[in-house]
Amino acid sequence: MSPANKPADEPAADGQGVRSVQRALDILSLLSEERPVVTIREIADETGLAKTTVIRLVQTLENLGLLWAGHNGYLPGPGLWRWAHLARSSWELPPETRQAMRDLGGRRRETVNLYMLRDVYRVCVAQQESPQPLRHVVHVGDELPLWAGASSKVLLRDAPDSLLTRVAVGSPYGEGHVKRLREWIDETRHQGWAVSHGEREDGLSAVAVPLTGRSGTVVAALSLSGPTVRFTDDKVEAFAADLQQVSREISDRGFDHPLIPAR
């Protein structure tokens, strides 16, 4: 191959590499707590890849320690432990913040969540479950849509118009939902907290407040959530006041990222 032809070939090679990485991640994404083992047939059926391609990718993932061959299929490999340990240490909450969430959950007996913004999603990065049998629980690491919910209204406070449009387009209501999002944001900015009743899921309510960094921008949302029947008007006001107090205590310690303690 001549030097003149090399630049023209590189984009194609890069594209093939990206596709291979995406396919490998698609395979790993099939694994979950509900399905800790997958077979070659299941991978081929659910990804739409040819069996020969699946075998080649699985062998590569196995060689890297990211998959492990078991009796009934493939399960997460030991190589993922290193990544999981690194992720956990990077996303570990400061002890004071964890204690504040535990205390808040103990007082209010509802689920406490900490969400952060990621593209058009909010990601749950920490949780303190309600002690009550009927409660709202999401898993740490879950991505929820931004088009509704108290925490979304808080996280979108400083969002540019381009992001609001993308969130609206991906919602059940279409691009016209931008107007409603702006109304929610203005209302949240005015009162300092947000509330939602059944906006994303029937029977579920939440109250949320912002956690701000040194610059004053919103870096996370702290919320209480649970069954709507327990979120009466008087309870909502009490929840909001308690959340705001806890938010001030956490923010006053100073942070630009809620998972990295101030130095």
Tab-separated table of C-alpha atoms in Angstrom:
chain	number	residue	atom	x	y	z
A	1	MET	CA	0.000	0.000	0.000
A	2	SER	CA	1.411	3.382	-0.992
A	3	PRO	CA	1.572	6.307	1.483
A	4	ALA	CA	-0.862	8.196	-0.741
A	5	ASN	CA	-3.520	5.539	-0.229
A	6	LYS	CA	-3.041	5.132	3.522
A	7	PRO	CA	-5.064	8.142	4.764
A	8	ALA	CA	-8.039	7.099	2.654
A	9	ASP	CA	-7.979	3.616	4.167
A	10	GLU	CA	-7.744	4.686	7.791
A	11	PRO	CA	-11.375	5.832	8.239
A	12	ALA	CA	-12.624	2.436	7.070
A	13	ALA	CA	-10.299	0.678	9.505
A	14	ASP	CA	-11.385	2.983	12.319
A	15	GLY	CA	-15.022	2.332	11.493
A	16	GLN	CA	-14.493	-1.410	11.623
A	17	GLY	CA	-12.754	-1.073	14.969
A	18	VAL	CA	-15.608	0.972	16.414
A	19	ARG	CA	-18.133	-1.613	15.205
A	20	SER	CA	-16.165	-4.418	16.834
A	21	VAL	CA	-15.996	-2.533	20.137
A	22	GLN	CA	-19.721	-1.790	20.008
A	23	ARG	CA	-20.527	-5.427	19.267
A	24	ALA	CA	-18.358	-6.596	22.156
A	25	LEU	CA	-20.109	-4.170	24.518
A	26	ASP	CA	-23.496	-5.311	23.228
A	27	ILE	CA	-22.557	-8.869	24.198
A	28	LEU	CA	-21.471	-7.839	27.700
A	29	SER	CA	-24.668	-5.805	28.082
A	30	LEU	CA	-26.741	-8.966	27.733
A	31	LEU	CA	-25.513	-10.047	31.168
A	32	SER	CA	-27.521	-8.895	34.182
A	33	GLU	CA	-28.519	-9.935	37.685
A	34	GLU	CA	-31.554	-11.652	36.195
A	35	ARG	CA	-29.444	-13.381	33.525
A	36	PRO	CA	-25.874	-13.974	34.706
A	37	VAL	CA	-25.153	-16.541	31.966
A	38	VAL	CA	-25.675	-16.303	28.192
A	39	THR	CA	-25.168	-18.853	25.435
A	40	ILE	CA	-23.764	-18.414	21.953
A	41	ARG	CA	-27.240	-18.989	20.527
A	42	GLU	CA	-28.797	-16.326	22.778
A	43	ILE	CA	-26.085	-13.829	21.839
A	44	ALA	CA	-26.586	-14.477	18.119
A	45	ASP	CA	-30.389	-14.260	18.404
A	46	GLU	CA	-30.414	-11.031	20.421
A	47	THR	CA	-27.631	-9.159	18.656
A	48	GLY	CA	-28.459	-10.324	15.138
A	49	LEU	CA	-24.794	-11.194	14.533
A	50	ALA	CA	-23.676	-14.233	12.602
A	51	LYS	CA	-22.709	-17.187	14.785
A	52	THR	CA	-19.136	-17.116	13.482
A	53	THR	CA	-18.827	-13.439	14.430
A	54	VAL	CA	-20.262	-14.132	17.891
A	55	ILE	CA	-17.789	-16.960	18.483
A	56	ARG	CA	-14.866	-14.768	17.427
A	57	LEU	CA	-15.937	-11.895	19.708
A	58	VAL	CA	-16.672	-14.190	22.644
A	59	GLN	CA	-13.256	-15.830	22.306
A	60	THR	CA	-11.611	-12.394	22.337
A	61	LEU	CA	-13.581	-11.340	25.430
A	62	GLU	CA	-12.689	-14.635	27.107
A	63	ASN	CA	-8.990	-14.166	26.337
A	64	LEU	CA	-9.194	-10.709	27.948
A	65	GLY	CA	-10.845	-12.162	31.027
A	66	LEU	CA	-14.092	-10.271	30.449
A	67	LEU	CA	-16.104	-13.472	29.889
A	68	TRP	CA	-15.743	-16.859	31.546
A	69	ALA	CA	-16.859	-20.154	29.980
A	70	GLY	CA	-19.198	-22.084	32.287
A	71	HIS	CA	-21.161	-25.304	31.936
A	72	ASN	CA	-24.277	-23.589	30.581
A	73	GLY	CA	-22.769	-20.663	28.725
A	74	TYR	CA	-20.686	-17.576	29.390
A	75	LEU	CA	-20.718	-15.494	32.561
A	76	PRO	CA	-18.884	-12.301	33.630
A	77	GLY	CA	-15.141	-12.881	33.743
A	78	PRO	CA	-12.662	-12.024	36.500
A	79	GLY	CA	-11.205	-9.228	34.383
A	80	LEU	CA	-14.310	-7.191	35.143
A	81	TRP	CA	-13.450	-7.160	38.859
A	82	ARG	CA	-10.585	-4.751	38.236
A	83	TRP	CA	-12.819	-2.367	36.331
A	84	ALA	CA	-15.581	-2.699	38.932
A	85	HIS	CA	-13.137	-1.927	41.753
A	86	LEU	CA	-11.821	1.107	39.876
A	87	ALA	CA	-15.351	2.370	39.181
A	88	ARG	CA	-16.426	1.865	42.786
A	89	SER	CA	-13.441	3.737	44.186
A	90	SER	CA	-13.993	6.587	41.713
A	91	TRP	CA	-17.717	6.862	42.478
A	92	GLU	CA	-17.596	6.331	46.232
A	93	LEU	CA	-19.509	8.945	48.198
A	94	PRO	CA	-17.720	10.782	51.010
A	95	PRO	CA	-18.657	9.264	54.410
A	96	GLU	CA	-20.383	12.491	55.493
A	97	THR	CA	-22.657	12.436	52.466
A	98	ARG	CA	-23.537	8.773	52.957
A	99	GLN	CA	-24.376	9.461	56.608
A	100	ALA	CA	-26.516	12.457	55.657
A	101	MET	CA	-28.498	10.268	53.257
A	102	ARG	CA	-28.932	7.561	55.902
A	103	ASP	CA	-30.131	10.109	58.456
A	104	LEU	CA	-32.552	11.653	55.973
A	105	GLY	CA	-33.972	8.242	55.063
A	106	GLY	CA	-34.318	7.362	58.728
A	107	ARG	CA	-36.249	10.543	59.487
A	108	ARG	CA	-38.543	10.511	56.488
A	109	ARG	CA	-38.820	6.734	55.919
A	110	GLU	CA	-38.783	7.161	52.150
A	111	THR	CA	-36.140	6.202	49.594
A	112	VAL	CA	-33.306	8.701	49.201
A	113	ASN	CA	-31.582	8.912	45.817
A	114	LEU	CA	-28.701	10.904	44.403
A	115	TYR	CA	-28.846	11.473	40.641
A	116	MET	CA	-26.392	12.964	38.184
A	117	LEU	CA	-26.832	14.127	34.613
A	118	ARG	CA	-25.461	12.040	31.745
A	119	ASP	CA	-26.483	13.137	28.261
A	120	VAL	CA	-30.293	12.727	28.057
A	121	TYR	CA	-30.445	10.553	31.171
A	122	ARG	CA	-30.168	10.885	34.921
A	123	VAL	CA	-28.030	8.240	36.549
A	124	CYS	CA	-28.617	6.969	40.068
A	125	VAL	CA	-25.216	7.125	41.776
A	126	ALA	CA	-26.301	6.446	45.372
A	127	GLN	CA	-29.373	5.268	47.246
A	128	GLN	CA	-30.709	4.749	50.753
A	129	GLU	CA	-33.743	2.466	50.622
A	130	SER	CA	-36.919	3.190	52.530
A	131	PRO	CA	-37.478	0.844	55.502
A	132	GLN	CA	-41.153	0.518	54.561
A	133	PRO	CA	-42.439	-2.578	52.710
A	134	LEU	CA	-44.058	-0.469	49.981
A	135	ARG	CA	-41.240	1.661	48.607
A	136	HIS	CA	-39.614	2.983	45.456
A	137	VAL	CA	-36.257	1.454	44.580
A	138	VAL	CA	-33.978	1.834	41.574
A	139	HIS	CA	-30.562	0.269	41.214
A	140	VAL	CA	-27.382	2.290	41.513
A	141	GLY	CA	-26.180	2.769	37.946
A	142	ASP	CA	-29.692	2.803	36.451
A	143	GLU	CA	-30.309	5.427	33.780
A	144	LEU	CA	-33.720	7.102	33.821
A	145	PRO	CA	-35.130	9.533	31.234
A	146	LEU	CA	-35.007	13.278	31.807
A	147	TRP	CA	-38.362	14.157	30.304
A	148	ALA	CA	-40.199	13.836	33.641
A	149	GLY	CA	-39.659	13.458	37.371
A	150	ALA	CA	-38.642	15.776	40.196
A	151	SER	CA	-34.920	15.022	39.890
A	152	SER	CA	-35.006	15.740	36.153
A	153	LYS	CA	-36.500	19.183	36.763
A	154	VAL	CA	-33.634	19.938	39.134
A	155	LEU	CA	-30.869	18.561	36.914
A	156	LEU	CA	-32.108	20.472	33.860
A	157	ARG	CA	-31.986	23.858	35.620
A	158	ASP	CA	-28.834	24.971	33.779
A	159	ALA	CA	-29.396	22.923	30.626
A	160	PRO	CA	-28.928	24.585	27.211
A	161	ASP	CA	-31.801	24.697	24.741
A	162	SER	CA	-30.129	22.045	22.589
A	163	LEU	CA	-30.280	19.506	25.424
A	164	LEU	CA	-33.891	20.358	26.269
A	165	THR	CA	-34.818	19.751	22.628
A	166	ARG	CA	-33.075	16.365	22.587
A	167	VAL	CA	-34.788	15.363	25.828
A	168	ALA	CA	-38.185	16.405	24.452
A	169	VAL	CA	-37.691	14.608	21.132
A	170	GLY	CA	-36.951	11.383	23.021
A	171	SER	CA	-40.036	11.750	25.224
A	172	PRO	CA	-43.516	10.315	24.565
A	173	TYR	CA	-44.709	13.870	23.865
A	174	GLY	CA	-42.353	14.938	21.102
A	175	GLU	CA	-40.486	18.204	20.565
A	176	GLY	CA	-43.418	20.259	21.848
A	177	HIS	CA	-42.565	18.999	25.328
A	178	VAL	CA	-39.779	21.605	25.476
A	179	LYS	CA	-42.327	24.214	26.562
A	180	ARG	CA	-43.427	22.090	29.511
A	181	LEU	CA	-39.817	21.379	30.466
A	182	ARG	CA	-39.070	25.108	30.573
A	183	GLU	CA	-42.138	25.703	32.749
A	184	TRP	CA	-40.982	23.021	35.176
A	185	ILE	CA	-37.456	24.455	35.254
A	186	ASP	CA	-38.728	27.995	35.950
A	187	GLU	CA	-41.004	26.743	38.717
A	188	THR	CA	-38.180	24.716	40.271
A	189	ARG	CA	-35.767	27.647	40.106
A	190	HIS	CA	-38.348	29.918	41.774
A	191	GLN	CA	-39.228	27.647	44.729
A	192	GLY	CA	-35.872	25.905	45.072
A	193	TRP	CA	-37.225	22.379	44.838
A	194	ALA	CA	-39.296	20.178	42.529
A	195	VAL	CA	-42.104	17.687	42.970
A	196	SER	CA	-43.641	15.080	40.677
A	197	HIS	CA	-46.700	12.870	40.962
A	198	GLY	CA	-47.082	9.998	38.511
A	199	GLU	CA	-45.254	11.789	35.698
A	200	ARG	CA	-43.066	8.846	34.732
A	201	GLU	CA	-44.747	6.004	36.605
A	202	ASP	CA	-48.316	5.883	37.957
A	203	GLY	CA	-48.498	5.897	41.729
A	204	LEU	CA	-44.948	7.191	42.195
A	205	SER	CA	-44.081	10.611	43.635
A	206	ALA	CA	-40.832	12.380	44.398
A	207	VAL	CA	-39.435	15.603	45.802
A	208	ALA	CA	-35.961	16.767	44.757
A	209	VAL	CA	-33.509	19.589	45.438
A	210	PRO	CA	-30.259	20.588	43.738
A	211	LEU	CA	-26.756	19.957	45.034
A	212	THR	CA	-24.542	22.752	43.768
A	213	GLY	CA	-20.818	23.035	43.257
A	214	ARG	CA	-18.524	25.929	44.132
A	215	SER	CA	-19.548	27.752	40.962
A	216	GLY	CA	-23.222	27.549	41.907
A	217	THR	CA	-24.165	25.197	39.080
A	218	VAL	CA	-26.227	22.080	39.689
A	219	VAL	CA	-24.060	18.956	39.866
A	220	ALA	CA	-26.579	16.502	41.293
A	221	ALA	CA	-30.139	16.068	42.514
A	222	LEU	CA	-31.032	14.749	45.966
A	223	SER	CA	-34.510	13.260	46.225
A	224	LEU	CA	-37.061	11.472	48.357
A	225	SER	CA	-39.405	9.148	46.489
A	226	GLY	CA	-42.192	6.722	47.267
A	227	PRO	CA	-45.876	5.879	46.750
A	228	THR	CA	-48.038	8.873	45.868
A	229	VAL	CA	-50.503	8.053	48.667
A	230	ARG	CA	-47.800	8.991	51.196
A	231	PHE	CA	-46.808	12.225	49.408
A	232	THR	CA	-49.608	14.487	50.574
A	233	ASP	CA	-49.243	18.271	50.287
A	234	ASP	CA	-48.146	18.695	53.889
A	235	LYS	CA	-45.643	15.828	53.597
A	236	VAL	CA	-44.254	17.273	50.352
A	237	GLU	CA	-43.540	20.611	52.023
A	238	ALA	CA	-41.879	18.892	54.973
A	239	PHE	CA	-39.822	16.682	52.654
A	240	ALA	CA	-38.721	19.711	50.631
A	241	ALA	CA	-37.623	21.620	53.730
A	242	ASP	CA	-35.636	18.658	55.036
A	243	LEU	CA	-34.033	18.030	51.646
A	244	GLN	CA	-33.016	21.668	51.356
A	245	GLN	CA	-31.369	21.578	54.774
A	246	VAL	CA	-29.422	18.425	53.933
A	247	SER	CA	-28.472	19.878	50.548
A	248	ARG	CA	-27.075	23.002	52.215
A	249	GLU	CA	-25.052	20.902	54.646
A	250	ILE	CA	-23.554	18.813	51.835
A	251	SER	CA	-22.941	21.797	49.550
A	252	ASP	CA	-21.379	23.854	52.352
A	253	ARG	CA	-18.629	21.258	52.671
A	254	GLY	CA	-17.640	22.314	49.175
A	255	PHE	CA	-17.470	20.089	46.141
A	256	ASP	CA	-17.563	20.319	42.363
A	257	HIS	CA	-18.465	16.658	42.015
A	258	PRO	CA	-20.631	14.998	44.681
A	259	LEU	CA	-18.493	11.873	44.761
A	260	ILE	CA	-15.160	13.574	45.308
A	261	PRO	CA	-14.585	15.069	48.764
A	262	ALA	CA	-13.274	18.613	48.914
A	263	ARG	CA	-9.552	19.026	49.473
